[in-house]
Coordinates of C-alpha atoms in Angstrom, one line a residue:
M1 CA -21.9 18.7 -56.5
H2 CA -22.0 15.1 -55.4
V3 CA -24.5 12.8 -53.7
E4 CA -23.7 10.7 -50.6
P5 CA -25.9 7.8 -49.4
T6 CA -26.6 7.3 -45.7
A7 CA -27.4 4.4 -43.4
I8 CA -31.1 5.1 -44.0
P9 CA -32.1 3.8 -47.5
G10 CA -33.2 6.6 -49.7
L11 CA -31.9 9.4 -47.4
L12 CA -29.3 11.2 -49.5
L13 CA -26.9 14.0 -48.7
V14 CA -26.4 16.4 -51.5
H15 CA -23.1 18.4 -51.3
L16 CA -23.7 21.6 -53.2
D17 CA -21.2 24.0 -54.8
L18 CA -21.2 27.4 -53.1
H19 CA -19.9 30.1 -55.4
E20 CA -18.7 32.9 -53.1
D21 CA -17.2 36.3 -53.6
A22 CA -17.3 39.7 -51.8
R23 CA -21.0 40.0 -52.3
G24 CA -21.9 36.7 -50.7
W25 CA -22.6 33.3 -52.3
F26 CA -24.7 31.6 -55.0
K27 CA -25.8 28.0 -55.3
E28 CA -27.9 25.8 -57.5
N29 CA -30.2 24.3 -54.8
W30 CA -32.1 22.1 -57.2
Q31 CA -30.7 21.2 -60.6
R32 CA -32.7 18.4 -62.1
R33 CA -30.3 17.4 -64.9
K34 CA -27.1 17.5 -62.9
L35 CA -28.7 15.5 -60.1
A36 CA -30.2 13.0 -62.5
D37 CA -26.8 12.4 -64.0
L38 CA -25.6 11.6 -60.4
G39 CA -28.3 8.9 -60.1
F40 CA -30.6 11.2 -57.9
P41 CA -34.3 10.3 -58.1
D42 CA -36.5 12.8 -60.0
L43 CA -38.1 14.7 -57.1
G44 CA -40.5 16.7 -59.2
P45 CA -41.3 19.4 -56.6
V46 CA -44.7 20.9 -56.5
Q47 CA -44.5 23.1 -53.4
H48 CA -41.8 25.1 -51.7
N49 CA -41.9 25.8 -48.0
L50 CA -39.7 28.0 -45.8
A51 CA -39.3 28.0 -42.0
F52 CA -37.6 31.0 -40.4
N53 CA -36.2 30.6 -36.9
H54 CA -35.4 33.6 -34.7
R55 CA -33.1 32.0 -32.2
R56 CA -30.4 29.4 -31.7
G57 CA -31.7 26.3 -30.0
T58 CA -35.1 26.2 -31.8
L59 CA -36.0 22.5 -32.4
R60 CA -38.6 21.3 -34.9
G61 CA -39.7 17.7 -35.3
V62 CA -39.5 14.8 -35.5
H63 CA -42.1 14.7 -38.4
A64 CA -42.6 12.2 -41.2
E65 CA -44.9 13.0 -44.1
P66 CA -46.3 10.9 -46.9
W67 CA -44.2 12.6 -49.5
D68 CA -40.5 13.2 -50.4
K69 CA -38.8 16.4 -49.6
L70 CA -35.5 18.1 -50.3
I71 CA -34.4 20.2 -47.4
S72 CA -31.7 22.7 -47.2
V73 CA -30.4 25.6 -45.1
V74 CA -30.8 29.1 -46.7
T75 CA -29.2 31.1 -43.9
G76 CA -27.5 29.9 -40.7
R77 CA -26.6 26.3 -39.6
V78 CA -28.6 23.4 -38.2
F79 CA -28.1 20.1 -36.5
G80 CA -30.3 17.7 -38.5
A81 CA -31.7 14.3 -37.2
Y82 CA -33.5 11.8 -39.4
V83 CA -35.4 8.8 -38.1
D84 CA -36.7 6.0 -40.3
L85 CA -40.3 5.5 -39.4
R86 CA -41.2 3.1 -42.3
A87 CA -42.2 -0.4 -41.7
G88 CA -39.2 -2.8 -42.0
D89 CA -35.9 -3.7 -40.4
G90 CA -34.7 -0.1 -40.4
F91 CA -37.5 1.2 -38.3
G92 CA -36.1 3.6 -35.7
R93 CA -32.7 4.0 -37.3
V94 CA -31.2 7.5 -36.9
V95 CA -28.8 9.5 -39.0
T96 CA -27.6 13.0 -37.9
V97 CA -25.7 15.7 -39.8
E98 CA -24.6 19.3 -39.3
A99 CA -25.8 21.4 -42.2
D100 CA -25.1 24.8 -43.6
P101 CA -26.1 26.2 -47.0
S102 CA -23.6 23.8 -48.7
L103 CA -25.7 20.7 -47.9
A104 CA -29.1 19.5 -48.9
V105 CA -30.8 16.4 -47.7
L106 CA -33.3 14.2 -49.6
V107 CA -35.8 12.9 -47.0
P108 CA -37.9 10.1 -48.5
R109 CA -41.6 9.5 -47.6
G110 CA -41.9 8.0 -44.1
V111 CA -38.5 9.2 -42.8
G112 CA -38.9 11.6 -39.9
N113 CA -37.1 15.0 -40.2
A114 CA -36.0 17.1 -37.3
Y115 CA -33.5 19.9 -36.8
Q116 CA -32.2 22.2 -34.2
T117 CA -30.8 25.7 -35.1
L118 CA -27.2 26.4 -34.3
E119 CA -27.4 30.1 -35.1
D120 CA -29.9 32.9 -34.7
G121 CA -31.8 33.9 -37.9
T122 CA -31.7 30.4 -39.5
S123 CA -33.9 29.8 -42.5
Y124 CA -34.8 26.2 -43.5
S125 CA -36.2 25.3 -47.0
Y126 CA -38.4 22.4 -48.1
L127 CA -39.0 21.4 -51.6
V128 CA -41.8 18.7 -51.6
N129 CA -43.3 16.6 -54.3
D130 CA -46.9 16.6 -53.2
H131 CA -49.3 19.4 -52.0
W132 CA -50.0 19.7 -48.4
R133 CA -53.5 18.6 -47.5
P134 CA -55.4 18.6 -44.2
D135 CA -56.2 14.9 -44.5
A136 CA -52.6 13.7 -44.8
T137 CA -51.4 11.2 -42.3
Y138 CA -48.3 12.4 -40.5
L139 CA -46.1 10.4 -38.1
A140 CA -44.3 12.1 -35.3
V141 CA -41.9 11.0 -32.5
D142 CA -40.6 12.7 -29.4
P143 CA -37.1 14.2 -30.2
A144 CA -36.0 13.6 -26.6
D145 CA -36.9 9.8 -26.7
P146 CA -34.0 8.0 -25.1
A147 CA -34.5 5.1 -27.6
L148 CA -33.4 7.5 -30.4
A149 CA -30.4 8.8 -28.4
I150 CA -30.1 11.8 -30.7
P151 CA -27.1 13.9 -29.5
W152 CA -28.8 17.3 -29.6
P153 CA -26.3 20.2 -29.1
V154 CA -28.9 21.9 -26.9
P155 CA -30.9 19.4 -24.7
P156 CA -34.6 19.3 -25.8
A157 CA -35.7 20.4 -22.4
E158 CA -33.8 23.7 -22.9
S159 CA -34.8 24.1 -26.6
I160 CA -37.5 26.3 -28.1
L161 CA -40.0 23.6 -29.0
S162 CA -43.7 23.8 -29.8
E163 CA -46.2 22.3 -27.4
K164 CA -47.3 19.9 -30.1
D165 CA -43.8 18.6 -30.6
R166 CA -43.3 18.3 -26.8
A167 CA -46.3 16.0 -26.8
N168 CA -45.1 13.7 -29.6
P169 CA -45.2 10.0 -28.7
L170 CA -42.3 7.8 -28.0
L171 CA -40.9 5.6 -30.7
A172 CA -42.3 2.5 -29.0
D173 CA -45.8 3.9 -29.4
V174 CA -45.5 4.8 -33.1
A175 CA -47.1 2.6 -35.7
P176 CA -44.7 2.4 -38.7
M177 CA -45.7 4.0 -41.9
P178 CA -46.7 1.2 -44.4
V179 CA -44.4 0.8 -47.3
R180 CA -46.0 1.6 -50.6
R181 CA -46.7 -1.6 -52.5
P182 CA -46.9 -2.4 -56.2
L183 CA -50.3 -2.8 -57.8
V184 CA -50.9 -5.4 -60.4
L185 CA -53.9 -4.9 -62.7
G186 CA -55.0 -8.0 -64.7
A187 CA -53.6 -10.3 -62.1
A188 CA -55.5 -13.4 -63.3
G189 CA -53.9 -13.4 -66.8
Q190 CA -50.7 -15.1 -67.9
V191 CA -48.5 -12.1 -67.4
G192 CA -50.4 -11.0 -64.2
R193 CA -49.8 -14.4 -62.6
A194 CA -46.1 -14.2 -63.3
L195 CA -46.0 -10.7 -61.9
A196 CA -47.8 -11.9 -58.7
A197 CA -45.0 -14.4 -58.2
A198 CA -42.2 -11.9 -58.9
F199 CA -43.8 -9.2 -56.7
P200 CA -45.1 -11.2 -53.7
D201 CA -45.9 -8.0 -51.7
A202 CA -48.1 -6.6 -54.5
T203 CA -51.8 -5.8 -54.3
L204 CA -53.5 -7.9 -57.0
L205 CA -56.6 -6.9 -58.9
T206 CA -58.5 -9.0 -61.4
R207 CA -61.5 -8.0 -63.6
H208 CA -63.7 -9.4 -61.0
D209 CA -62.4 -6.9 -58.4
L210 CA -62.6 -3.8 -60.5
D211 CA -64.2 -2.6 -63.7
L212 CA -61.1 -1.3 -65.5
T213 CA -63.3 0.2 -68.2
D214 CA -64.7 2.7 -65.7
P215 CA -62.3 5.6 -65.4
G216 CA -64.1 6.7 -62.2
A217 CA -63.5 3.4 -60.5
V218 CA -59.8 3.4 -61.6
A219 CA -59.4 6.9 -60.2
A220 CA -60.9 5.9 -56.9
L221 CA -58.2 3.3 -56.2
P222 CA -55.9 4.2 -53.3
W223 CA -53.2 5.6 -55.5
R224 CA -51.1 7.0 -52.7
D225 CA -50.6 3.5 -51.4
H226 CA -48.8 2.3 -54.6
D227 CA -45.5 3.5 -56.0
V228 CA -45.6 1.1 -59.0
V229 CA -48.6 0.2 -61.1
L230 CA -48.1 -2.9 -63.3
N231 CA -50.8 -2.9 -66.0
A232 CA -51.1 -6.5 -67.3
A233 CA -54.8 -6.0 -68.1
A234 CA -55.5 -6.2 -71.9
Y235 CA -58.1 -7.3 -74.4
T236 CA -56.3 -10.0 -76.3
A237 CA -59.0 -11.6 -78.4
V238 CA -57.3 -10.6 -81.7
D239 CA -60.0 -11.9 -84.0
A240 CA -62.9 -10.8 -82.0
A241 CA -61.5 -7.3 -81.9
E242 CA -62.5 -7.0 -85.5
T243 CA -66.2 -7.2 -84.6
P244 CA -68.2 -4.1 -83.5
E245 CA -68.5 -5.2 -79.9
G246 CA -64.9 -6.4 -79.8
R247 CA -63.6 -3.2 -81.3
R248 CA -65.1 -1.2 -78.5
A249 CA -63.9 -3.6 -75.8
A250 CA -60.3 -3.6 -77.3
W251 CA -60.1 0.2 -77.3
A252 CA -61.5 0.5 -73.8
L253 CA -58.9 -1.8 -72.3
N254 CA -56.0 -1.4 -74.6
A255 CA -56.1 2.4 -75.2
T256 CA -58.5 4.2 -72.8
L257 CA -57.4 2.4 -69.7
P258 CA -53.6 3.1 -70.3
A259 CA -54.5 6.8 -71.0
T260 CA -56.3 6.9 -67.6
L261 CA -53.5 5.2 -65.9
A262 CA -50.9 7.5 -67.4
R263 CA -52.8 10.6 -66.2
L264 CA -53.2 9.1 -62.6
A265 CA -49.6 7.9 -62.5
A266 CA -48.4 11.5 -63.3
E267 CA -50.7 13.0 -60.7
H268 CA -49.7 10.6 -58.0
R269 CA -46.0 10.3 -59.0
S270 CA -46.2 6.5 -59.5
T271 CA -44.2 4.5 -61.9
L272 CA -46.4 2.9 -64.6
V273 CA -45.4 -0.4 -66.3
H274 CA -47.5 -1.3 -69.3
Y275 CA -47.2 -4.5 -71.4
S276 CA -47.6 -4.1 -75.2
S277 CA -47.3 -6.3 -78.2
D278 CA -45.5 -7.0 -81.5
Y279 CA -48.9 -6.4 -83.1
V280 CA -48.1 -2.6 -83.1
F281 CA -45.9 -3.4 -86.1
D282 CA -47.0 -4.6 -89.5
G283 CA -44.5 -7.5 -89.6
T284 CA -42.3 -6.2 -92.4
P285 CA -38.6 -6.4 -91.7
G286 CA -37.4 -3.8 -89.1
G287 CA -33.7 -3.6 -88.3
P288 CA -31.3 -6.4 -88.9
D289 CA -32.1 -7.8 -85.5
G290 CA -35.8 -7.2 -85.6
H291 CA -38.2 -4.4 -84.8
T292 CA -36.5 -1.7 -82.7
E293 CA -38.2 0.4 -80.0
D294 CA -38.1 3.6 -82.0
E295 CA -39.5 2.1 -85.2
P296 CA -42.7 3.9 -86.4
L297 CA -45.8 2.1 -85.3
S298 CA -47.7 0.4 -88.1
P299 CA -50.5 -1.9 -86.8
L300 CA -52.5 -4.0 -89.2
G301 CA -55.7 -4.7 -87.3
V302 CA -57.9 -3.3 -84.5
Y303 CA -56.1 -5.2 -81.8
G304 CA -52.7 -3.8 -82.9
Q305 CA -54.2 -0.3 -83.4
S306 CA -55.6 -0.2 -79.9
K307 CA -52.3 -1.5 -78.4
A308 CA -50.4 1.2 -80.4
A309 CA -52.7 3.9 -79.0
G310 CA -52.0 2.5 -75.5
D311 CA -48.2 2.7 -76.0
L312 CA -48.5 6.4 -77.0
A313 CA -50.7 7.2 -74.0
V314 CA -48.4 5.6 -71.5
G315 CA -45.5 7.5 -73.0
T316 CA -47.0 10.7 -71.5
A317 CA -46.5 9.5 -67.9
P318 CA -43.2 10.9 -66.5
R319 CA -42.2 7.6 -65.0
H320 CA -43.1 4.8 -67.4
Y321 CA -41.9 1.6 -68.9
V322 CA -43.6 0.2 -72.0
L323 CA -42.6 -3.5 -72.3
R324 CA -43.4 -4.8 -75.8
T325 CA -43.4 -8.5 -76.1
S326 CA -44.5 -11.4 -78.4
W327 CA -45.9 -14.9 -78.3
V328 CA -46.5 -15.0 -74.5
I329 CA -46.5 -18.4 -72.7
G330 CA -47.5 -18.6 -69.1
E331 CA -50.1 -20.1 -66.7
G332 CA -53.4 -20.7 -68.5
G333 CA -54.4 -21.4 -72.1
N334 CA -51.7 -20.8 -74.7
F335 CA -50.2 -22.2 -77.9
V336 CA -47.7 -24.6 -76.1
R337 CA -50.4 -26.1 -73.9
T338 CA -52.6 -26.5 -77.0
M339 CA -49.8 -28.4 -78.8
Q340 CA -49.3 -30.6 -75.7
R341 CA -52.9 -31.5 -75.7
L342 CA -53.0 -32.3 -79.4
A343 CA -49.8 -34.4 -79.0
A344 CA -51.4 -36.3 -76.1
G345 CA -54.6 -36.8 -78.0
G346 CA -53.0 -38.3 -81.1
V347 CA -53.8 -35.3 -83.3
S348 CA -51.5 -34.3 -86.2
P349 CA -52.0 -30.5 -86.7
A350 CA -51.0 -28.2 -89.5
V351 CA -49.2 -25.1 -88.1
V352 CA -48.2 -21.9 -89.9
D353 CA -44.6 -21.6 -90.8
D354 CA -44.4 -18.1 -92.2
Q355 CA -45.0 -16.2 -89.0
V356 CA -41.6 -15.7 -87.3
G357 CA -40.7 -14.5 -83.9
R358 CA -39.6 -15.5 -80.4
L359 CA -41.5 -17.0 -77.5
T360 CA -41.8 -15.0 -74.4
F361 CA -42.3 -16.9 -71.2
A362 CA -44.3 -14.9 -68.7
D363 CA -41.8 -15.5 -65.9
E364 CA -39.0 -14.1 -68.0
L365 CA -41.1 -11.0 -68.7
A366 CA -41.8 -10.6 -65.0
R367 CA -38.1 -11.1 -64.3
A368 CA -37.2 -8.3 -66.8
T369 CA -39.8 -6.1 -65.2
R370 CA -38.2 -6.6 -61.8
H371 CA -34.8 -5.9 -63.2
L372 CA -35.7 -2.6 -64.8
L373 CA -37.4 -1.4 -61.6
D374 CA -34.7 -2.6 -59.2
T375 CA -31.9 -1.2 -61.3
G376 CA -33.6 2.2 -61.9
A377 CA -33.2 1.7 -65.7
P378 CA -34.0 4.8 -67.8
Y379 CA -37.7 5.2 -68.4
G380 CA -39.1 4.4 -71.8
T381 CA -39.9 1.5 -74.1
Y382 CA -38.1 -1.8 -74.0
H383 CA -38.6 -5.0 -76.1
V384 CA -38.7 -8.1 -74.0
T385 CA -38.8 -11.7 -75.3
N386 CA -36.7 -14.8 -74.6
A387 CA -33.4 -15.0 -76.5
G388 CA -32.2 -17.3 -79.2
E389 CA -32.7 -17.8 -82.9
P390 CA -36.1 -16.7 -84.2
T391 CA -38.5 -19.5 -85.0
S392 CA -41.9 -20.0 -86.6
W393 CA -45.0 -21.4 -84.9
Y394 CA -44.4 -24.5 -86.9
D395 CA -40.9 -24.9 -85.4
V396 CA -42.3 -24.4 -81.9
A397 CA -45.0 -27.0 -82.5
R398 CA -42.5 -29.6 -83.7
A399 CA -40.4 -29.0 -80.6
V400 CA -43.4 -29.5 -78.3
F401 CA -44.3 -32.7 -80.1
R402 CA -40.7 -33.9 -79.7
L403 CA -40.7 -33.1 -76.0
A404 CA -44.0 -34.8 -75.6
G405 CA -42.7 -38.0 -77.2
R406 CA -44.3 -37.6 -80.6
A407 CA -42.5 -37.5 -83.9
E408 CA -41.8 -34.0 -85.2
S409 CA -43.1 -35.1 -88.6
D410 CA -46.6 -35.4 -87.1
V411 CA -46.8 -31.6 -87.4
S412 CA -47.2 -30.4 -91.0
P413 CA -46.5 -26.8 -92.3
T414 CA -49.0 -24.5 -93.7
S415 CA -49.1 -20.8 -94.7
T416 CA -51.0 -18.0 -92.9
A417 CA -53.1 -17.5 -96.0
A418 CA -54.0 -21.2 -96.3
Y419 CA -54.8 -21.5 -92.6
G420 CA -57.1 -18.5 -92.7
A421 CA -59.0 -19.4 -95.9
G422 CA -62.7 -19.3 -95.1
K423 CA -62.2 -18.0 -91.6
Q424 CA -62.9 -14.5 -90.2
L425 CA -59.4 -13.8 -88.9
A426 CA -57.6 -10.6 -88.1
P427 CA -54.4 -9.8 -90.0
R428 CA -51.3 -11.1 -88.3
P429 CA -47.8 -9.6 -88.6
L430 CA -45.5 -12.2 -90.3
G431 CA -42.3 -10.8 -88.8
S432 CA -42.6 -10.5 -85.0
V433 CA -38.9 -10.6 -84.1
L434 CA -38.1 -7.8 -81.6
D435 CA -34.6 -6.3 -81.2
L436 CA -33.4 -7.0 -77.7
A437 CA -30.3 -4.8 -77.6
K438 CA -31.8 -2.0 -75.5
L439 CA -32.8 -4.5 -72.8
R440 CA -29.4 -6.2 -72.9
A441 CA -27.7 -2.9 -72.4
T442 CA -29.2 -2.6 -69.0
G443 CA -27.3 -5.8 -67.9
F444 CA -30.2 -8.2 -68.2
E445 CA -29.4 -11.7 -69.3
L446 CA -32.1 -13.4 -71.2
E447 CA -32.8 -17.1 -71.2
D448 CA -32.9 -18.9 -74.5
A449 CA -36.5 -19.5 -75.7
M450 CA -35.9 -23.2 -76.5
V451 CA -34.3 -23.9 -73.2
A452 CA -37.2 -22.2 -71.5
L453 CA -39.6 -24.2 -73.6
E454 CA -38.1 -27.5 -72.4
R455 CA -38.4 -26.3 -68.8
Y456 CA -42.0 -25.2 -69.3
V457 CA -43.1 -28.4 -71.0
A458 CA -41.5 -30.5 -68.3
G459 CA -43.3 -28.4 -65.7
Q460 CA -46.7 -28.8 -67.4
A461 CA -46.4 -32.5 -68.1
D462 CA -48.5 -33.6 -65.1
R463 CA -51.0 -30.8 -65.3
P464 CA -54.5 -31.3 -66.7

């Protein structure tokens, strides 16, 4: 068994092993594990259709449906023609093959499928990953359109063809099937803004566009229009999460929403990307290079507990990435901007020196997201921060003051306990270093946090 790409992106030829003897033959027409090892996408079929054709010269198509299908010949032979009807530069591109039971073809959503039988008694099989429904939008094109120039063995005028297919429009009259676009939830936040820049074709939703705490409203989104859902929505008020009202809000956004998204992503075969936090750990030393992805969750406070619940919920989606991160810096209010403002205002702050981790710049997190999706990295949990030696918040504050032209000595150290004395603060993990080996193993090269800090501060210097 081997997989062969074609000139149409996503259209794959699967060469199957036929085991023949005096009785006939046997083949594995769909073998999920073997195909996955060959880099084949996880089709996840939910319906199996068969078309039997009495006579040679029967022609069906060209039809493009809003789902993927794995087609194969059960008996006989066919001449297959595939037309890219998706929006983009490849619109109208044609690939043809001659197929017998030793060949299967993965036809992605929006690519038209047509075939002409070359033998009497030909059976054609379709495995599809969505259920047929009467409201589905189909595209069709005339198989005899000169613009396609399909070299049919039997001219379409002499073929056995349904009246409906004889009336299919010409390619010039077909509106391309829209490409499925990513969906970004929480697009107004630091991570959401970075994702909007990294995915310029994405649909962006903020809390003003949709009540994400309403499962019905989330379910009513046009899920079939989106192949990737990037969930950057979160309740991040760590201290307020310890209050009765904040506790409910934290669990609604950080746990219930991810569970709803996981269920819907599974139903609609979307890839779900969810952003999590170092707060799912208690801050005690993990592995030698920090907390690993498979370390047991051990959150200290309500915020961390709600994020941990979200991690577990997202893990139930067949296609998911949980990206745990720490100390996020992006567009909007954050620690670095606060230190810049204090430095400019002549303030000399005391900053905790016993919380240790790494900064994560939102654009680096978005870049890692893009890398995992574009490379088809194995689904699962990944830790994502900038690289470099771990630092404390005190170290970061001193670096910001230096970059702002203030003396590093204008920042004084304090402990978490001393800083929190007399305040109603949630517990913080002291050790927030995340092990980055799993992400690096995918081929992603991380930018050093201090290098990124200099770039960020320089870019923020003239902003209010």
